[in-house]
Amino acid sequence: MDRLLARYPFLSAAREAVGEEGGDMVALVADGGPPVERAVERVETCLREGTVGDPHRDPRTELLSYPVARALVSLVDEPVLVRRYADAEARTAHRRFTADLDDDRELQSARGQRISLRRLLAEFDLSGKVEDAPEGYRITVGRYLSLSGEDWRLVARPLADGWVPVSREELMALLREAVRERVAEGLPQAVPEEIADGLADEVAGVESLLADRSPPREFDAVAPELFPPCVTSLLARVSEGEDLEHHSRFALVSFLVSMGLDAEEVEAIFERGGTGAETAAYQAERLGDDGRAAYAPPSCEAMEALGDCVNPDDRCETIDHPLSYYEAALDDAGTVPDWRETGGSILDRLSGD
Ligand code: SF4
């Protein structure tokens, strides 16, 4: 059994290996043995920690747990789970291949488990499209654009004959995105009834974990350009001097406090529009510190019911909370400058001034 395929089960060669090792999937699932247990762990850990956890010591179990986890995610059939699962597989793979590629010691025990850059590039149609360059690598514009998403713009990037220079870290991030796309591809998939029956208890377990999940509360950076559309709209209304209704002000202030803004910073934002600054500061003060842990902004469902869900975009389809939107946007963007380090006003940053 190829250990490398167990560590990287999204590789195309792994599909064939699953067929050879797995035999009858219906029987495998009905058996409920280690591959099913590890599949549940893969999915639950993606919700709890944002990774798929440590690999099982038995490579066959590890390999077979991947298609079972995909079936489980498909049966739960929630966009937020598909997104988090694909992110978690990609994050885990990124850690593994970064370590593999950084570590050029040929330890006997690890021989055959490590992936090479050449193989990764070939897997994702990047052979001949990534080359060594003086400062790291260069990648063709077409593949750069397809993998970098809208947040890694070409602005300020030197372009030469259709190539874009990227650092090693950026190349690793592009490969992570390629893995994320590969994992998300085809999810949710159709699952035969017999397999669905065999996974009924596991599906119920994941559904209940999903229902209990509170929104994320810790973020690496405050990046106003990544705020969800509802929050951007509320900020625009404030800057135009509109006196927000209580529920809208609460949604905005609690979001800003969740970002780590203090009462003074919130007050400064409302002062620009000239309305409601004192109330907002008071609210932020009460929500701050201890309150921050207790009061998250309203969920998307509540925002919609109150008329505060405005201009939802594609990412909104995959989340259920404005803070989850922001977390997903940050994940997709990679490294972004923190608003506090760049200075200026949040409103100016949103309007591009
Ligand atoms: S779906 Fe949620 S995050 Fe998106 S605009 Fe509506 S409330 Fe905001």
PDB file of N, CA and C in Angstrom, residues 72-108:
ATOM      1  N   LEU A  72     -19.924  11.192   3.835  1.00  0.00           N
ATOM      2  CA  LEU A  72     -20.541  11.757   5.043  1.00  0.00           C
ATOM      3  C   LEU A  72     -20.875  13.247   4.833  1.00  0.00           C
ATOM      4  N   VAL A  73     -19.914  13.982   4.308  1.00  0.00           N
ATOM      5  CA  VAL A  73     -20.137  15.412   4.041  1.00  0.00           C
ATOM      6  C   VAL A  73     -21.291  15.578   3.047  1.00  0.00           C
ATOM      7  N   SER A  74     -21.350  14.709   2.070  1.00  0.00           N
ATOM      8  CA  SER A  74     -22.403  14.807   1.041  1.00  0.00           C
ATOM      9  C   SER A  74     -23.772  14.519   1.644  1.00  0.00           C
ATOM     10  N   LEU A  75     -23.816  13.558   2.562  1.00  0.00           N
ATOM     11  CA  LEU A  75     -25.109  13.198   3.149  1.00  0.00           C
ATOM     12  C   LEU A  75     -25.625  14.295   4.080  1.00  0.00           C
ATOM     13  N   VAL A  76     -24.709  14.961   4.784  1.00  0.00           N
ATOM     14  CA  VAL A  76     -25.150  16.078   5.650  1.00  0.00           C
ATOM     15  C   VAL A  76     -25.636  17.224   4.760  1.00  0.00           C
ATOM     16  N   ASP A  77     -24.959  17.398   3.629  1.00  0.00           N
ATOM     17  CA  ASP A  77     -25.425  18.313   2.588  1.00  0.00           C
ATOM     18  C   ASP A  77     -25.673  19.741   3.078  1.00  0.00           C
ATOM     19  N   GLU A  78     -24.682  20.316   3.740  1.00  0.00           N
ATOM     20  CA  GLU A  78     -24.753  21.716   4.179  1.00  0.00           C
ATOM     21  C   GLU A  78     -23.582  22.461   3.539  1.00  0.00           C
ATOM     22  N   PRO A  79     -23.848  23.563   2.810  1.00  0.00           N
ATOM     23  CA  PRO A  79     -22.742  24.283   2.164  1.00  0.00           C
ATOM     24  C   PRO A  79     -21.627  24.662   3.132  1.00  0.00           C
ATOM     25  N   VAL A  80     -21.997  25.029   4.366  1.00  0.00           N
ATOM     26  CA  VAL A  80     -20.971  25.434   5.324  1.00  0.00           C
ATOM     27  C   VAL A  80     -20.033  24.264   5.649  1.00  0.00           C
ATOM     28  N   LEU A  81     -20.578  23.056   5.689  1.00  0.00           N
ATOM     29  CA  LEU A  81     -19.742  21.888   5.978  1.00  0.00           C
ATOM     30  C   LEU A  81     -18.841  21.574   4.787  1.00  0.00           C
ATOM     31  N   VAL A  82     -19.377  21.665   3.587  1.00  0.00           N
ATOM     32  CA  VAL A  82     -18.554  21.407   2.389  1.00  0.00           C
ATOM     33  C   VAL A  82     -17.369  22.375   2.380  1.00  0.00           C
ATOM     34  N   ARG A  83     -17.651  23.636   2.649  1.00  0.00           N
ATOM     35  CA  ARG A  83     -16.586  24.637   2.627  1.00  0.00           C
ATOM     36  C   ARG A  83     -15.535  24.356   3.702  1.00  0.00           C
ATOM     37  N   ARG A  84     -16.018  24.094   4.910  1.00  0.00           N
ATOM     38  CA  ARG A  84     -15.052  23.879   5.999  1.00  0.00           C
ATOM     39  C   ARG A  84     -14.258  22.582   5.792  1.00  0.00           C
ATOM     40  N   TYR A  85     -14.931  21.580   5.239  1.00  0.00           N
ATOM     41  CA  TYR A  85     -14.219  20.313   5.015  1.00  0.00           C
ATOM     42  C   TYR A  85     -13.125  20.490   3.948  1.00  0.00           C
ATOM     43  N   ALA A  86     -13.496  21.131   2.854  1.00  0.00           N
ATOM     44  CA  ALA A  86     -12.495  21.343   1.784  1.00  0.00           C
ATOM     45  C   ALA A  86     -11.348  22.212   2.300  1.00  0.00           C
ATOM     46  N   ASP A  87     -11.660  23.244   3.079  1.00  0.00           N
ATOM     47  CA  ASP A  87     -10.611  24.097   3.666  1.00  0.00           C
ATOM     48  C   ASP A  87      -9.699  23.270   4.566  1.00  0.00           C
ATOM     49  N   ALA A  88     -10.319  22.404   5.378  1.00  0.00           N
ATOM     50  CA  ALA A  88      -9.543  21.625   6.354  1.00  0.00           C
ATOM     51  C   ALA A  88      -8.627  20.618   5.655  1.00  0.00           C
ATOM     52  N   GLU A  89      -9.132  19.941   4.622  1.00  0.00           N
ATOM     53  CA  GLU A  89      -8.272  19.001   3.882  1.00  0.00           C
ATOM     54  C   GLU A  89      -7.113  19.776   3.250  1.00  0.00           C
ATOM     55  N   ALA A  90      -7.425  20.956   2.708  1.00  0.00           N
ATOM     56  CA  ALA A  90      -6.377  21.744   2.039  1.00  0.00           C
ATOM     57  C   ALA A  90      -5.350  22.246   3.055  1.00  0.00           C
ATOM     58  N   ARG A  91      -5.823  22.682   4.225  1.00  0.00           N
ATOM     59  CA  ARG A  91      -4.906  23.188   5.254  1.00  0.00           C
ATOM     60  C   ARG A  91      -3.977  22.055   5.730  1.00  0.00           C
ATOM     61  N   THR A  92      -4.573  20.879   5.943  1.00  0.00           N
ATOM     62  CA  THR A  92      -3.771  19.731   6.389  1.00  0.00           C
ATOM     63  C   THR A  92      -2.748  19.345   5.326  1.00  0.00           C
ATOM     64  N   ALA A  93      -3.194  19.291   4.073  1.00  0.00           N
ATOM     65  CA  ALA A  93      -2.270  18.930   2.989  1.00  0.00           C
ATOM     66  C   ALA A  93      -1.156  19.971   2.883  1.00  0.00           C
ATOM     67  N   HIS A  94      -1.509  21.239   3.029  1.00  0.00           N
ATOM     68  CA  HIS A  94      -0.518  22.321   2.940  1.00  0.00           C
ATOM     69  C   HIS A  94       0.578  22.117   3.983  1.00  0.00           C
ATOM     70  N   ARG A  95       0.159  21.788   5.216  1.00  0.00           N
ATOM     71  CA  ARG A  95       1.153  21.542   6.269  1.00  0.00           C
ATOM     72  C   ARG A  95       2.061  20.384   5.891  1.00  0.00           C
ATOM     73  N   ARG A  96       1.426  19.322   5.358  1.00  0.00           N
ATOM     74  CA  ARG A  96       2.220  18.132   5.041  1.00  0.00           C
ATOM     75  C   ARG A  96       3.169  18.386   3.883  1.00  0.00           C
ATOM     76  N   PHE A  97       2.671  18.979   2.782  1.00  0.00           N
ATOM     77  CA  PHE A  97       3.602  19.114   1.653  1.00  0.00           C
ATOM     78  C   PHE A  97       4.639  20.190   1.897  1.00  0.00           C
ATOM     79  N   THR A  98       4.297  21.216   2.705  1.00  0.00           N
ATOM     80  CA  THR A  98       5.308  22.224   3.034  1.00  0.00           C
ATOM     81  C   THR A  98       6.432  21.562   3.824  1.00  0.00           C
ATOM     82  N   ALA A  99       6.058  20.709   4.779  1.00  0.00           N
ATOM     83  CA  ALA A  99       7.079  20.002   5.570  1.00  0.00           C
ATOM     84  C   ALA A  99       7.871  19.056   4.671  1.00  0.00           C
ATOM     85  N   ASP A 100       7.184  18.330   3.789  1.00  0.00           N
ATOM     86  CA  ASP A 100       7.880  17.397   2.884  1.00  0.00           C
ATOM     87  C   ASP A 100       8.902  18.130   2.026  1.00  0.00           C
ATOM     88  N   LEU A 101       8.487  19.254   1.485  1.00  0.00           N
ATOM     89  CA  LEU A 101       9.356  19.957   0.535  1.00  0.00           C
ATOM     90  C   LEU A 101      10.475  20.708   1.251  1.00  0.00           C
ATOM     91  N   ASP A 102      10.216  21.093   2.507  1.00  0.00           N
ATOM     92  CA  ASP A 102      11.249  21.815   3.258  1.00  0.00           C
ATOM     93  C   ASP A 102      12.320  20.877   3.785  1.00  0.00           C
ATOM     94  N   ASP A 103      11.921  19.624   4.027  1.00  0.00           N
ATOM     95  CA  ASP A 103      12.815  18.685   4.678  1.00  0.00           C
ATOM     96  C   ASP A 103      13.516  17.832   3.630  1.00  0.00           C
ATOM     97  N   ASP A 104      14.785  18.151   3.370  1.00  0.00           N
ATOM     98  CA  ASP A 104      15.457  17.377   2.329  1.00  0.00           C
ATOM     99  C   ASP A 104      16.299  16.240   2.899  1.00  0.00           C
ATOM    100  N   ARG A 105      16.104  15.977   4.214  1.00  0.00           N
ATOM    101  CA  ARG A 105      16.821  14.826   4.773  1.00  0.00           C
ATOM    102  C   ARG A 105      16.118  13.557   4.304  1.00  0.00           C
ATOM    103  N   GLU A 106      16.839  12.598   3.870  1.00  0.00           N
ATOM    104  CA  GLU A 106      16.230  11.357   3.382  1.00  0.00           C
ATOM    105  C   GLU A 106      16.191  10.317   4.492  1.00  0.00           C
ATOM    106  N   LEU A 107      15.291  10.528   5.452  1.00  0.00           N
ATOM    107  CA  LEU A 107      15.185   9.549   6.533  1.00  0.00           C
ATOM    108  C   LEU A 107      14.648   8.240   5.968  1.00  0.00           C
ATOM    109  N   GLN A 108      15.258   7.167   6.389  1.00  0.00           N
ATOM    110  CA  GLN A 108      14.863   5.863   5.872  1.00  0.00           C
ATOM    111  C   GLN A 108      13.370   5.618   6.096  1.00  0.00           C
TER     112      GLN A 108
END
